[in-house]
Tab-separated table of C-alpha atoms (C1' of nucleotides) and ligand atoms in Angstrom:
chain	number	residue	atom	x	y	z
A	275	MET	CA	-37.380	-65.286	55.727
A	276	SER	CA	-37.283	-67.749	58.631
A	277	LYS	CA	-37.210	-66.428	62.168
A	278	ALA	CA	-33.905	-68.170	62.793
A	279	LYS	CA	-32.365	-66.482	59.785
A	280	THR	CA	-33.688	-63.090	60.825
A	281	LYS	CA	-32.222	-63.566	64.271
A	282	SER	CA	-28.824	-64.448	62.922
A	283	GLN	CA	-28.949	-61.493	60.532
A	284	PHE	CA	-29.535	-59.235	63.525
A	285	LYS	CA	-26.731	-60.881	65.497
A	286	ASP	CA	-24.367	-60.353	62.563
A	287	PHE	CA	-25.473	-56.745	62.301
A	288	LEU	CA	-24.750	-56.140	65.987
A	289	LEU	CA	-21.322	-57.742	65.654
A	290	THR	CA	-20.255	-55.812	62.576
A	291	GLN	CA	-21.475	-52.555	64.112
A	292	GLY	CA	-19.678	-53.108	67.408
A	293	LEU	CA	-23.000	-53.312	69.234
A	294	LYS	CA	-23.895	-55.722	71.997
A	295	SER	CA	-26.328	-58.570	72.199
A	296	THR	CA	-28.573	-58.022	75.209
A	297	ARG	CA	-31.442	-59.759	76.919
A	298	GLN	CA	-33.732	-56.840	75.965
A	299	ARG	CA	-32.841	-56.965	72.295
A	300	GLU	CA	-33.467	-60.708	72.185
A	301	LEU	CA	-36.836	-60.342	73.885
A	302	ILE	CA	-37.886	-57.490	71.633
A	303	LEU	CA	-36.908	-59.393	68.488
A	304	ASP	CA	-38.748	-62.511	69.671
A	305	GLU	CA	-41.895	-60.563	70.368
A	306	PHE	CA	-41.575	-58.618	67.115
A	307	LEU	CA	-41.334	-61.814	65.068
A	308	HIS	CA	-44.112	-63.488	66.997
A	309	ALA	CA	-46.571	-60.604	66.908
A	310	GLY	CA	-48.582	-59.518	63.870
A	311	SER	CA	-47.383	-56.997	61.337
A	312	HIS	CA	-47.709	-53.226	61.208
A	313	LEU	CA	-47.129	-52.662	64.911
A	314	SER	CA	-46.358	-49.307	66.469
A	315	THR	CA	-43.685	-48.899	69.138
A	316	GLU	CA	-46.483	-48.519	71.665
A	317	ASP	CA	-48.117	-51.756	70.455
A	318	LEU	CA	-44.949	-53.767	70.881
A	319	TYR	CA	-44.105	-52.099	74.192
A	320	LEU	CA	-47.517	-53.032	75.600
A	321	ARG	CA	-47.242	-56.611	74.326
A	322	LEU	CA	-43.895	-56.973	76.059
A	323	ARG	CA	-45.341	-55.567	79.283
A	324	ARG	CA	-48.254	-58.007	79.156
A	325	GLY	CA	-45.633	-60.704	79.100
A	326	ASN	CA	-43.394	-60.423	82.157
A	327	SER	CA	-40.727	-58.332	80.485
A	328	ARG	CA	-40.167	-54.945	82.102
A	329	ILE	CA	-38.523	-53.317	79.126
A	330	GLY	CA	-38.452	-49.539	78.830
A	331	TYR	CA	-40.274	-47.732	76.065
A	332	ALA	CA	-37.074	-46.019	74.902
A	333	THR	CA	-35.388	-49.388	74.515
A	334	VAL	CA	-38.229	-50.723	72.394
A	335	HIS	CA	-38.094	-47.575	70.292
A	336	ARG	CA	-34.339	-47.757	69.787
A	337	THR	CA	-34.415	-51.466	69.057
A	338	LEU	CA	-37.102	-51.128	66.391
A	339	LYS	CA	-34.963	-48.465	64.737
A	340	LEU	CA	-32.041	-50.878	64.841
A	341	PHE	CA	-34.196	-53.535	63.155
A	342	ALA	CA	-34.959	-51.093	60.346
A	343	GLU	CA	-31.277	-50.128	59.996
A	344	CYS	CA	-30.308	-53.770	59.943
A	345	GLY	CA	-32.845	-54.488	57.226
A	346	ILE	CA	-34.955	-57.007	59.119
A	347	ALA	CA	-37.831	-54.528	59.553
A	348	GLU	CA	-39.492	-51.818	57.492
A	349	GLN	CA	-41.012	-48.603	58.739
A	350	ARG	CA	-44.515	-47.767	57.593
A	351	HIS	CA	-46.674	-44.672	57.925
A	352	PHE	CA	-50.389	-45.033	57.347
A	353	GLY	CA	-51.391	-41.520	58.232
A	354	ASP	CA	-52.477	-42.037	61.829
A	355	GLY	CA	-49.400	-40.224	63.130
A	356	GLN	CA	-47.665	-43.373	64.305
A	357	THR	CA	-44.655	-45.114	62.857
A	358	ARG	CA	-45.357	-48.785	62.322
A	359	TYR	CA	-42.949	-51.645	61.734
A	360	GLU	CA	-43.218	-54.910	59.890
A	361	ALA	CA	-40.740	-57.724	59.308
A	362	SER	CA	-39.004	-57.543	55.925
A	363	ASP	CA	-39.727	-60.436	53.589
A	364	CYS	CA	-36.200	-60.469	52.248
A	365	ASP	CA	-36.286	-58.950	48.755
A	366	GLU	CA	-40.037	-59.168	48.544
A	367	HIS	CA	-41.785	-55.853	48.279
A	368	HIS	CA	-45.438	-55.061	48.769
A	369	ASP	CA	-47.808	-52.127	49.006
A	370	HIS	CA	-50.935	-51.648	51.082
A	371	LEU	CA	-54.689	-51.388	50.873
A	372	ILE	CA	-56.078	-49.730	54.001
A	373	CYS	CA	-59.738	-49.744	55.029
A	374	VAL	CA	-60.742	-46.267	56.185
A	375	VAL	CA	-63.615	-47.735	58.201
A	376	CYS	CA	-62.117	-50.600	60.213
A	377	GLY	CA	-58.401	-50.049	59.647
A	378	LYS	CA	-57.857	-53.449	58.064
A	379	ILE	CA	-54.639	-53.638	56.085
A	380	VAL	CA	-54.241	-55.866	53.039
A	381	GLU	CA	-50.909	-56.308	51.308
A	382	PHE	CA	-50.513	-56.556	47.569
A	383	GLU	CA	-47.889	-56.548	44.898
A	384	ASP	CA	-48.402	-55.641	41.287
A	385	PRO	CA	-45.394	-55.872	38.966
A	386	ARG	CA	-47.184	-53.816	36.315
A	387	ILE	CA	-47.511	-50.854	38.686
A	388	GLU	CA	-43.920	-51.273	39.816
A	389	GLU	CA	-42.723	-51.195	36.231
A	390	LEU	CA	-44.782	-48.127	35.342
A	391	GLN	CA	-43.331	-46.322	38.353
A	392	VAL	CA	-39.826	-46.884	37.059
A	393	GLU	CA	-40.894	-45.741	33.610
A	394	VAL	CA	-42.538	-42.564	34.886
A	395	ALA	CA	-39.560	-41.727	37.080
A	396	GLY	CA	-37.194	-42.322	34.161
A	397	ALA	CA	-39.240	-40.018	31.950
A	398	HIS	CA	-38.498	-37.272	34.490
A	399	GLY	CA	-34.827	-38.176	34.769
A	400	PHE	CA	-35.248	-39.626	38.258
A	401	SER	CA	-33.781	-42.884	39.493
A	402	ILE	CA	-36.090	-44.393	42.101
A	403	GLU	CA	-34.677	-45.466	45.428
A	404	ARG	CA	-37.945	-46.395	47.102
A	405	HIS	CA	-41.604	-45.656	46.801
A	406	ARG	CA	-44.790	-45.631	48.704
A	407	LEU	CA	-48.161	-46.656	47.422
A	408	GLU	CA	-51.179	-46.780	49.672
A	409	LEU	CA	-54.748	-47.262	48.553
A	410	TYR	CA	-57.324	-46.045	51.062
A	411	GLY	CA	-60.868	-47.210	50.747
A	412	CYS	CA	-63.576	-49.495	52.038
A	413	CYS	CA	-62.885	-53.187	52.564
A	414	PRO	CA	-65.382	-55.912	51.544
A	415	GLY	CA	-66.406	-56.457	55.172
A	416	CYS	CA	-67.208	-52.784	55.703
A	417	SER	CA	-68.976	-52.083	52.422
A	418	ILE	CA	-71.866	-54.507	53.024
B	500	MET	CA	-58.741	-23.243	38.634
B	501	SER	CA	-58.448	-19.449	38.524
B	502	LYS	CA	-57.622	-17.576	41.703
B	503	ALA	CA	-60.860	-15.632	41.457
B	504	LYS	CA	-62.857	-18.850	41.265
B	505	THR	CA	-60.984	-20.340	44.196
B	506	LYS	CA	-61.713	-17.236	46.252
B	507	SER	CA	-65.394	-17.340	45.482
B	508	GLN	CA	-65.492	-21.046	46.274
B	509	PHE	CA	-64.023	-20.274	49.685
B	510	LYS	CA	-66.494	-17.423	50.252
B	511	ASP	CA	-69.359	-19.761	49.388
B	512	PHE	CA	-67.984	-22.365	51.737
B	513	LEU	CA	-67.808	-19.859	54.588
B	514	LEU	CA	-71.383	-18.739	53.915
B	515	THR	CA	-72.880	-22.215	53.763
B	516	GLN	CA	-71.026	-23.228	56.933
B	517	GLY	CA	-72.091	-20.165	58.883
B	518	LEU	CA	-68.501	-19.000	59.114
B	519	LYS	CA	-67.275	-15.461	58.751
B	520	SER	CA	-65.149	-13.739	56.195
B	521	THR	CA	-62.256	-12.035	57.929
B	522	ARG	CA	-59.251	-9.914	56.991
B	523	GLN	CA	-56.943	-12.726	58.158
B	524	ARG	CA	-58.633	-15.366	56.041
B	525	GLU	CA	-58.430	-13.147	52.975
B	526	LEU	CA	-54.744	-12.442	53.544
B	527	ILE	CA	-53.931	-16.095	54.131
B	528	LEU	CA	-55.785	-17.182	50.999
B	529	ASP	CA	-54.056	-14.493	48.922
B	530	GLU	CA	-50.644	-15.539	50.148
B	531	PHE	CA	-51.485	-19.219	49.736
B	532	LEU	CA	-52.494	-18.746	46.113
B	533	HIS	CA	-49.550	-16.500	45.394
B	534	ALA	CA	-46.880	-18.669	47.015
B	535	GLY	CA	-45.481	-21.889	45.539
B	536	SER	CA	-46.958	-25.289	46.202
B	537	HIS	CA	-46.274	-27.833	48.950
B	538	LEU	CA	-45.962	-25.311	51.758
B	539	SER	CA	-46.039	-26.171	55.421
B	540	THR	CA	-48.006	-24.097	57.925
B	541	GLU	CA	-44.703	-22.705	59.137
B	542	ASP	CA	-43.710	-21.749	55.567
B	543	LEU	CA	-46.895	-19.807	54.990
B	544	TYR	CA	-46.798	-18.252	58.448
B	545	LEU	CA	-43.271	-16.953	57.840
B	546	ARG	CA	-44.185	-15.614	54.397
B	547	LEU	CA	-47.069	-13.702	55.904
B	548	ARG	CA	-44.816	-12.296	58.613
B	549	ARG	CA	-42.257	-11.167	56.040
B	550	GLY	CA	-45.075	-9.189	54.507
B	551	ASN	CA	-46.551	-6.790	57.076
B	552	SER	CA	-49.307	-9.121	58.241
B	553	ARG	CA	-49.151	-9.989	61.926
B	554	ILE	CA	-51.228	-13.098	61.727
B	555	GLY	CA	-50.980	-15.742	64.439
B	556	TYR	CA	-49.645	-19.197	63.747
B	557	ALA	CA	-52.836	-20.810	65.058
B	558	THR	CA	-54.901	-18.791	62.615
B	559	VAL	CA	-52.746	-19.882	59.685
B	560	HIS	CA	-53.037	-23.470	60.843
B	561	ARG	CA	-56.802	-23.304	61.232
B	562	THR	CA	-57.267	-21.520	57.938
B	563	LEU	CA	-55.234	-24.059	55.985
B	564	LYS	CA	-57.400	-26.784	57.472
B	565	LEU	CA	-60.447	-24.853	56.337
B	566	PHE	CA	-58.997	-24.688	52.816
B	567	ALA	CA	-58.641	-28.456	52.804
B	568	GLU	CA	-62.187	-28.958	54.139
B	569	CYS	CA	-63.500	-26.575	51.528
B	570	GLY	CA	-61.720	-28.460	48.776
B	571	ILE	CA	-59.509	-25.634	47.539
B	572	ALA	CA	-56.368	-27.195	49.078
B	573	GLU	CA	-54.939	-30.671	49.542
B	574	GLN	CA	-52.875	-31.924	52.433
B	575	ARG	CA	-49.648	-33.710	51.621
B	576	HIS	CA	-47.179	-35.668	53.715
B	577	PHE	CA	-43.732	-36.275	52.283
B	578	GLY	CA	-42.200	-37.958	55.285
B	579	ASP	CA	-40.428	-35.010	56.873
B	580	GLY	CA	-42.988	-34.875	59.660
B	581	GLN	CA	-44.680	-31.737	58.392
B	582	THR	CA	-48.097	-31.395	56.824
B	583	ARG	CA	-47.894	-29.547	53.520
B	584	TYR	CA	-50.648	-27.922	51.507
B	585	GLU	CA	-51.109	-27.268	47.836
B	586	ALA	CA	-53.912	-25.659	45.855
B	587	SER	CA	-56.335	-28.181	44.322
B	588	ASP	CA	-56.431	-28.210	40.551
B	589	CYS	CA	-60.155	-28.822	40.465
B	590	ASP	CA	-60.684	-32.471	39.520
B	591	GLU	CA	-57.109	-32.907	38.392
B	592	HIS	CA	-55.121	-35.396	40.392
B	593	HIS	CA	-51.391	-35.917	40.505
B	594	ASP	CA	-48.736	-37.840	42.357
B	595	HIS	CA	-45.183	-36.893	43.298
B	596	LEU	CA	-41.558	-37.609	42.556
B	597	ILE	CA	-39.350	-36.429	45.427
B	598	CYS	CA	-35.582	-36.025	45.240
B	599	VAL	CA	-34.008	-37.470	48.381
B	600	VAL	CA	-30.921	-35.278	47.857
B	601	CYS	CA	-32.231	-31.762	47.220
B	602	GLY	CA	-35.888	-32.155	48.108
B	603	LYS	CA	-37.117	-31.136	44.671
B	604	ILE	CA	-40.709	-32.191	44.028
B	605	VAL	CA	-41.976	-33.053	40.559
B	606	GLU	CA	-45.635	-33.732	39.888
B	607	PHE	CA	-46.861	-36.398	37.516
B	608	GLU	CA	-49.999	-38.163	36.482
B	609	ASP	CA	-50.195	-41.551	34.851
B	610	PRO	CA	-53.644	-42.852	33.920
B	611	ARG	CA	-52.274	-46.359	33.477
B	612	ILE	CA	-51.131	-46.486	37.098
B	613	GLU	CA	-54.406	-44.980	38.271
B	614	GLU	CA	-56.345	-47.642	36.412
B	615	LEU	CA	-54.222	-50.493	37.752
B	616	GLN	CA	-54.785	-49.212	41.277
B	617	VAL	CA	-58.533	-49.478	40.830
B	618	GLU	CA	-58.130	-52.947	39.359
B	619	VAL	CA	-55.928	-54.182	42.198
B	620	ALA	CA	-58.255	-52.735	44.824
B	621	GLY	CA	-61.245	-54.350	43.110
B	622	ALA	CA	-59.504	-57.706	43.069
B	623	HIS	CA	-59.376	-57.463	46.873
B	624	GLY	CA	-62.965	-56.275	47.168
B	625	PHE	CA	-61.958	-52.736	48.107
B	626	SER	CA	-63.461	-49.565	46.694
B	627	ILE	CA	-60.805	-46.850	46.616
B	628	GLU	CA	-61.568	-43.482	48.137
B	629	ARG	CA	-58.141	-41.953	47.718
B	630	HIS	CA	-54.569	-43.040	47.305
B	631	ARG	CA	-51.070	-41.895	47.790
B	632	LEU	CA	-48.162	-42.578	45.490
B	633	GLU	CA	-44.765	-41.088	46.105
B	634	LEU	CA	-41.587	-42.020	44.273
B	635	TYR	CA	-38.424	-41.151	46.176
B	636	GLY	CA	-35.147	-41.016	44.305
B	637	CYS	CA	-32.488	-38.857	42.781
B	638	CYS	CA	-33.404	-36.029	40.424
B	639	PRO	CA	-31.479	-35.320	37.212
B	640	GLY	CA	-29.757	-32.317	38.783
B	641	CYS	CA	-28.482	-34.338	41.723
B	642	SER	CA	-27.442	-37.483	39.862
B	643	ILE	CA	-24.745	-35.780	37.748
C	250	DG	C1'	-76.228	3.632	63.546
C	251	DT	C1'	-76.549	0.703	67.653
C	252	DT	C1'	-77.096	-3.545	69.807
C	253	DT	C1'	-76.342	-8.333	70.165
C	254	DA	C1'	-75.027	-13.053	69.594
C	255	DA	C1'	-71.900	-15.871	67.543
C	256	DA	C1'	-67.574	-16.553	65.387
C	257	DT	C1'	-62.622	-15.386	65.281
C	258	DT	C1'	-58.159	-14.265	66.763
C	259	DG	C1'	-53.614	-15.082	68.785
C	260	DA	C1'	-50.557	-15.853	72.678
C	261	DA	C1'	-49.925	-19.320	75.558
C	262	DA	C1'	-50.746	-23.862	77.081
C	263	DT	C1'	-51.448	-28.626	75.911
C	264	DT	C1'	-51.088	-32.920	73.506
C	265	DC	C1'	-48.776	-36.712	71.726
C	266	DA	C1'	-45.322	-39.377	69.286
C	267	DT	C1'	-40.628	-39.304	69.049
C	268	DT	C1'	-36.060	-38.515	70.587
C	269	DT	C1'	-32.469	-37.318	73.941
C	270	DT	C1'	-30.246	-37.199	78.446
C	271	DC	C1'	-27.628	-39.244	81.976
C	272	DA	C1'	-26.536	-42.066	85.938
C	273	DA	C1'	-26.664	-46.864	86.903
C	274	DC	C1'	-25.880	-51.160	84.812
C	275	DT	C1'	-24.152	-54.900	81.641
C	276	DA	C1'	-21.658	-57.360	77.926
C	277	DG	C1'	-17.694	-59.099	76.478
C	278	DG	C1'	-12.719	-58.756	75.863
C	279	DT	C1'	-8.208	-58.981	78.528
D	1367	DA	C1'	-11.803	-60.262	88.378
D	1368	DC	C1'	-11.206	-55.952	85.857
D	1369	DC	C1'	-11.946	-52.631	82.449
D	1370	DT	C1'	-14.176	-50.156	78.924
D	1371	DA	C1'	-17.494	-49.219	75.754
D	1372	DG	C1'	-22.185	-50.022	74.958
D	1373	DT	C1'	-26.936	-50.331	77.045
D	1374	DT	C1'	-30.834	-49.410	79.757
D	1375	DG	C1'	-34.903	-46.884	81.361
D	1376	DA	C1'	-37.048	-43.091	83.845
D	1377	DA	C1'	-37.469	-38.632	83.077
D	1378	DA	C1'	-36.898	-34.608	80.380
D	1379	DA	C1'	-36.834	-32.443	75.910
D	1380	DT	C1'	-38.399	-31.780	71.296
D	1381	DG	C1'	-41.414	-30.330	67.706
D	1382	DA	C1'	-45.576	-30.298	64.977
D	1383	DA	C1'	-50.325	-30.162	65.680
D	1384	DT	C1'	-54.082	-28.718	68.392
D	1385	DT	C1'	-56.712	-26.466	72.093
D	1386	DT	C1'	-57.796	-22.869	75.438
D	1387	DC	C1'	-59.781	-18.620	76.561
D	1388	DA	C1'	-60.175	-13.622	77.080
D	1389	DA	C1'	-60.332	-9.915	73.944
D	1390	DT	C1'	-61.883	-8.682	69.512
D	1391	DT	C1'	-64.403	-8.708	65.200
D	1392	DT	C1'	-68.126	-9.897	62.143
D	1393	DA	C1'	-72.640	-9.609	60.436
D	1394	DA	C1'	-77.370	-10.060	61.417
D	1395	DA	C1'	-81.185	-7.924	64.063
D	1396	DC	C1'	-83.074	-3.943	65.808
E	2011	MN	MN1	-47.078	-54.709	55.006
E	2012	MN	MN1	-48.393	-31.551	44.188
E	2013	ZN	ZN1	-63.017	-52.375	56.791
E	2014	ZN	ZN1	-32.243	-33.333	43.563
DNA sequence: GTTTAAATTGAAATTCATTTTCAACTAGGT
DNA sequence: ACCTAGTTGAAAATGAATTTCAATTTAAAC
């Protein structure tokens, strides 16, 4: 999804929810879209500080939660005790390969796995709402 | 794995690590093996209290970590912010279906998914060490 | 059995990410 | 300009995990 589209989706969300568009929210969204993926609240907060923006940590935290609610961001948990966020690619879904040595994160999507998940859930009478698949191992760079 | 075997595996572990066998560790292991799966530290601590054992929370916490180190227990994280533990079924592996309504947890194993995971990782040059697959949805009991 | 050194225990304190509080401030409608 | 509801951010609170440390227990040595 284009940055412009994401921004307007957030604006619409604020409007329909009776929330306000503020300088802080604009700055946080800009930085979020500009920065790399899988950022923690702390990461984004520090990036904003390094710029000139004096935005409070609580505001960054609350705004990232708003992004997730709005659907323009996804929360991720890779087991380091921090919640991370990444921009949603519209309807695109992906899972993650995580290097246990250097922390590198690679995204992948495999329709065969997705399909089997639905099948397995169905066999147990479950309807899947979401899932989480993370493969932890050693990346090519670290296994030399 | 039988309870007796698990106990002897833990005893061996303590010996080889220069650790000591204590009344508390025995009680915690007994309760752990007797209680259901996917327990948090708090869960097990409360169960022990309900019995007559006055064991400290820190001891339960440390002992569960020892179980995981020793290989007789596995840590699990189902997104409620608590670390859960379950007894290891030897070399058996399984993943989880979690009902987002009632919290019910169903275990499953699908060799086809396991194989595809290895394939996908290999395609990215990764060697998998472990993985995590959780399917969140609505169980049959809750979808009526 | 006694001594001894090292490990263990558990209550309390600490850590650390997350979340809440609340008084001052701001957005946006009238 | 005024009003009201929403927002901000520093500080406090929360909650699970972890550490501290003095008292205690284990198990090996004597
Ligand atoms: Mn991603
Ligand atoms: Mn399980
Ligand atoms: Zn790596
Ligand atoms: Zn259910």
